[in-house]
Amino acid sequence: QSALTQPASVSGSPGQSITISCTGTSSDIGHYNYVSWYQHHPGKAPKLIISAVNNRPSGVSNRFSGSKSGNTASLTISGLQAEDEADYYCGSYTTKELLAVFGGGTRLTVL
Amino acid sequence: QVQLRESGPGLVKPSQTLSLTCTVSGASIRGGNYYWSWIRHHPGEGLEWIGYIYYSGDTHYSPSLRSRVSISLDTSKNRFSLRLTSVTAADTATYYCARSYSGSSTFDYWGQGTLVTVSS
């Protein structure tokens, strides 16, 4: 069982927007502004797309954005494209004796 | 461009030791300022952080695996390695190596991962 809770799947049509939630606790998401999001196409290396809740690394499309409220973080992808179809994972710093905790992953299907 | 690549046996027998290596290119693991981590993904579950090593050799491990895991550096070959002893089927997973800034839980570069199956 993952430390952070994500929906197993979401879907949307090209051009639409979708939001993926990531729920933690006051020991991780609720305690720190260190939520990250990763995009993973199977067979490839996971890619960092959001750091520190809402910062995009250089080269990441501005269609990706992040936010946080209380113990829940969210990733929004606007203007869905076929290439966005992938698994998405959230991660967070934690007060526990771990460097990071992660979510179970969300499979995004672009219809 | 920083690249990480995992290598090692894809099949390990129960009770034996799992050994994987992560070779880094495009960055020096002696460069400081970075943690070099191992992370695994159990089939159908989420990601699990295993541990990290710092360029100084300092390590930090997940409490749930601490008694069985060790991570080491080979600076001459710019790589770091994972050893997990007394493996069981529960250790079957895809293992990733990844980099983060020291003190950070944000992993900016990952390897493609390698599937390790524990089975007799």
Short mmCIF file of C-alpha atoms in Angstrom, two decimals, chain B:
data_model
loop_
_atom_site.label_atom_id
_atom_site.label_comp_id
_atom_site.label_asym_id
_atom_site.label_seq_id
_atom_site.Cartn_x
_atom_site.Cartn_y
_atom_site.Cartn_z
CA GLN B 1 22.92 15.17 -20.46
CA VAL B 2 22.87 13.12 -17.26
CA GLN B 3 22.06 9.48 -17.78
CA LEU B 4 21.75 6.60 -15.35
CA ARG B 5 21.66 2.95 -16.32
CA GLU B 6 20.93 -0.01 -14.10
CA SER B 7 22.50 -3.41 -14.67
CA GLY B 8 22.47 -6.76 -12.95
CA PRO B 9 20.82 -10.18 -12.89
CA GLY B 10 17.15 -10.32 -13.74
CA LEU B 11 16.57 -13.47 -11.72
CA VAL B 12 17.62 -14.15 -8.14
CA LYS B 13 16.84 -17.20 -6.05
CA PRO B 14 15.06 -16.85 -2.70
CA SER B 15 17.39 -16.31 0.27
CA GLN B 16 20.19 -15.12 -2.01
CA THR B 17 21.56 -11.60 -2.49
CA LEU B 18 20.31 -9.16 -5.10
CA SER B 19 23.10 -7.02 -6.56
CA LEU B 20 22.58 -4.15 -8.98
CA THR B 21 24.83 -1.42 -10.34
CA CYS B 22 23.94 2.03 -11.58
CA THR B 23 26.38 3.58 -14.04
CA VAL B 24 26.22 7.35 -14.29
CA SER B 25 27.23 9.41 -17.31
CA GLY B 26 27.11 13.14 -17.82
CA ALA B 27 27.78 13.85 -14.13
CA SER B 28 30.36 12.86 -11.57
CA ILE B 29 29.14 11.06 -8.46
CA ARG B 30 32.12 12.65 -6.71
CA GLY B 31 30.77 16.08 -7.57
CA GLY B 32 28.97 16.51 -4.28
CA ASN B 33 25.57 18.12 -3.76
CA TYR B 34 23.67 15.03 -4.83
CA TYR B 35 22.12 11.96 -3.29
CA TRP B 36 22.27 8.81 -5.39
CA SER B 37 19.26 6.66 -4.62
CA TRP B 38 17.70 3.32 -5.33
CA ILE B 39 13.92 3.13 -5.72
CA ARG B 40 11.79 0.12 -6.57
CA HIS B 41 8.36 -0.46 -8.04
CA HIS B 42 6.45 -3.56 -7.05
CA PRO B 43 4.05 -4.85 -9.71
CA GLY B 44 0.68 -3.19 -9.23
CA GLU B 45 1.90 -0.98 -6.39
CA GLY B 46 3.58 2.37 -5.96
CA LEU B 47 7.19 3.42 -5.79
CA GLU B 48 9.27 2.64 -2.72
CA TRP B 49 12.42 4.53 -1.81
CA ILE B 50 15.16 2.10 -0.71
CA GLY B 51 18.10 4.28 0.24
CA TYR B 52 20.73 6.73 -0.91
CA ILE B 53 24.46 7.29 -0.84
CA TYR B 54 26.25 10.62 -0.78
CA TYR B 55 29.57 11.28 -2.54
CA SER B 56 31.27 11.12 0.87
CA GLY B 57 30.05 7.57 1.30
CA ASP B 58 27.39 8.47 3.85
CA THR B 59 24.28 6.36 3.43
CA HIS B 60 20.68 6.41 4.60
CA TYR B 61 18.26 3.54 4.23
CA SER B 62 14.55 2.93 4.53
CA PRO B 63 13.83 1.59 8.03
CA SER B 64 11.87 -1.32 6.58
CA LEU B 65 14.88 -2.54 4.57
CA ARG B 66 17.79 -1.31 6.71
CA SER B 67 18.69 -4.74 8.06
CA ARG B 68 19.14 -6.18 4.54
CA VAL B 69 20.33 -3.36 2.31
CA SER B 70 23.62 -1.67 1.58
CA ILE B 71 24.62 0.89 -1.05
CA SER B 72 28.20 1.54 -2.08
CA LEU B 73 30.17 3.81 -4.39
CA ASP B 74 32.74 3.03 -7.05
CA THR B 75 34.04 6.47 -7.90
CA SER B 76 36.69 5.14 -10.27
CA LYS B 77 33.92 3.85 -12.53
CA ASN B 78 31.40 6.57 -11.67
CA ARG B 79 28.82 4.11 -10.46
CA PHE B 80 27.06 3.01 -7.32
CA SER B 81 25.63 -0.32 -6.30
CA LEU B 82 22.81 -1.90 -4.34
CA ARG B 83 22.96 -5.11 -2.33
CA LEU B 84 19.84 -6.62 -0.83
CA THR B 85 20.32 -9.80 1.16
CA SER B 86 17.98 -12.67 2.01
CA VAL B 87 15.55 -11.86 -0.78
CA THR B 88 12.04 -13.26 -1.02
CA ALA B 89 9.31 -13.08 -3.62
CA ALA B 90 8.26 -9.79 -2.00
CA ASP B 91 11.46 -8.25 -3.37
CA THR B 92 10.38 -8.89 -6.96
CA ALA B 93 10.18 -5.43 -8.49
CA THR B 94 11.57 -3.05 -11.06
CA TYR B 95 14.57 -1.33 -9.51
CA TYR B 96 15.48 2.23 -10.46
CA CYS B 97 18.48 4.35 -9.64
CA ALA B 98 17.91 8.08 -9.42
CA ARG B 99 19.57 11.37 -8.48
CA SER B 100 18.35 14.14 -6.21
CA TYR B 101 19.96 17.25 -4.78
CA SER B 102 21.29 16.62 -1.30
CA GLY B 103 18.52 17.10 1.23
CA SER B 104 15.91 16.99 -1.51
CA SER B 105 13.19 14.42 -2.20
CA THR B 106 12.95 15.55 -5.83
CA PHE B 107 14.57 13.12 -8.25
CA ASP B 108 15.67 14.94 -11.38
CA TYR B 109 17.20 12.02 -13.26
CA TRP B 110 16.25 8.35 -13.29
CA GLY B 111 17.43 5.20 -14.98
CA GLN B 112 15.10 3.15 -17.14
CA GLY B 113 14.81 0.52 -14.46
CA THR B 114 15.60 -3.17 -14.37
CA LEU B 115 13.17 -5.93 -13.46
CA VAL B 116 14.41 -8.34 -10.82
CA THR B 117 12.40 -11.49 -10.22
CA VAL B 118 12.94 -13.57 -7.11
CA SER B 119 12.14 -17.17 -7.90
CA SER B 120 13.66 -20.59 -7.59
#
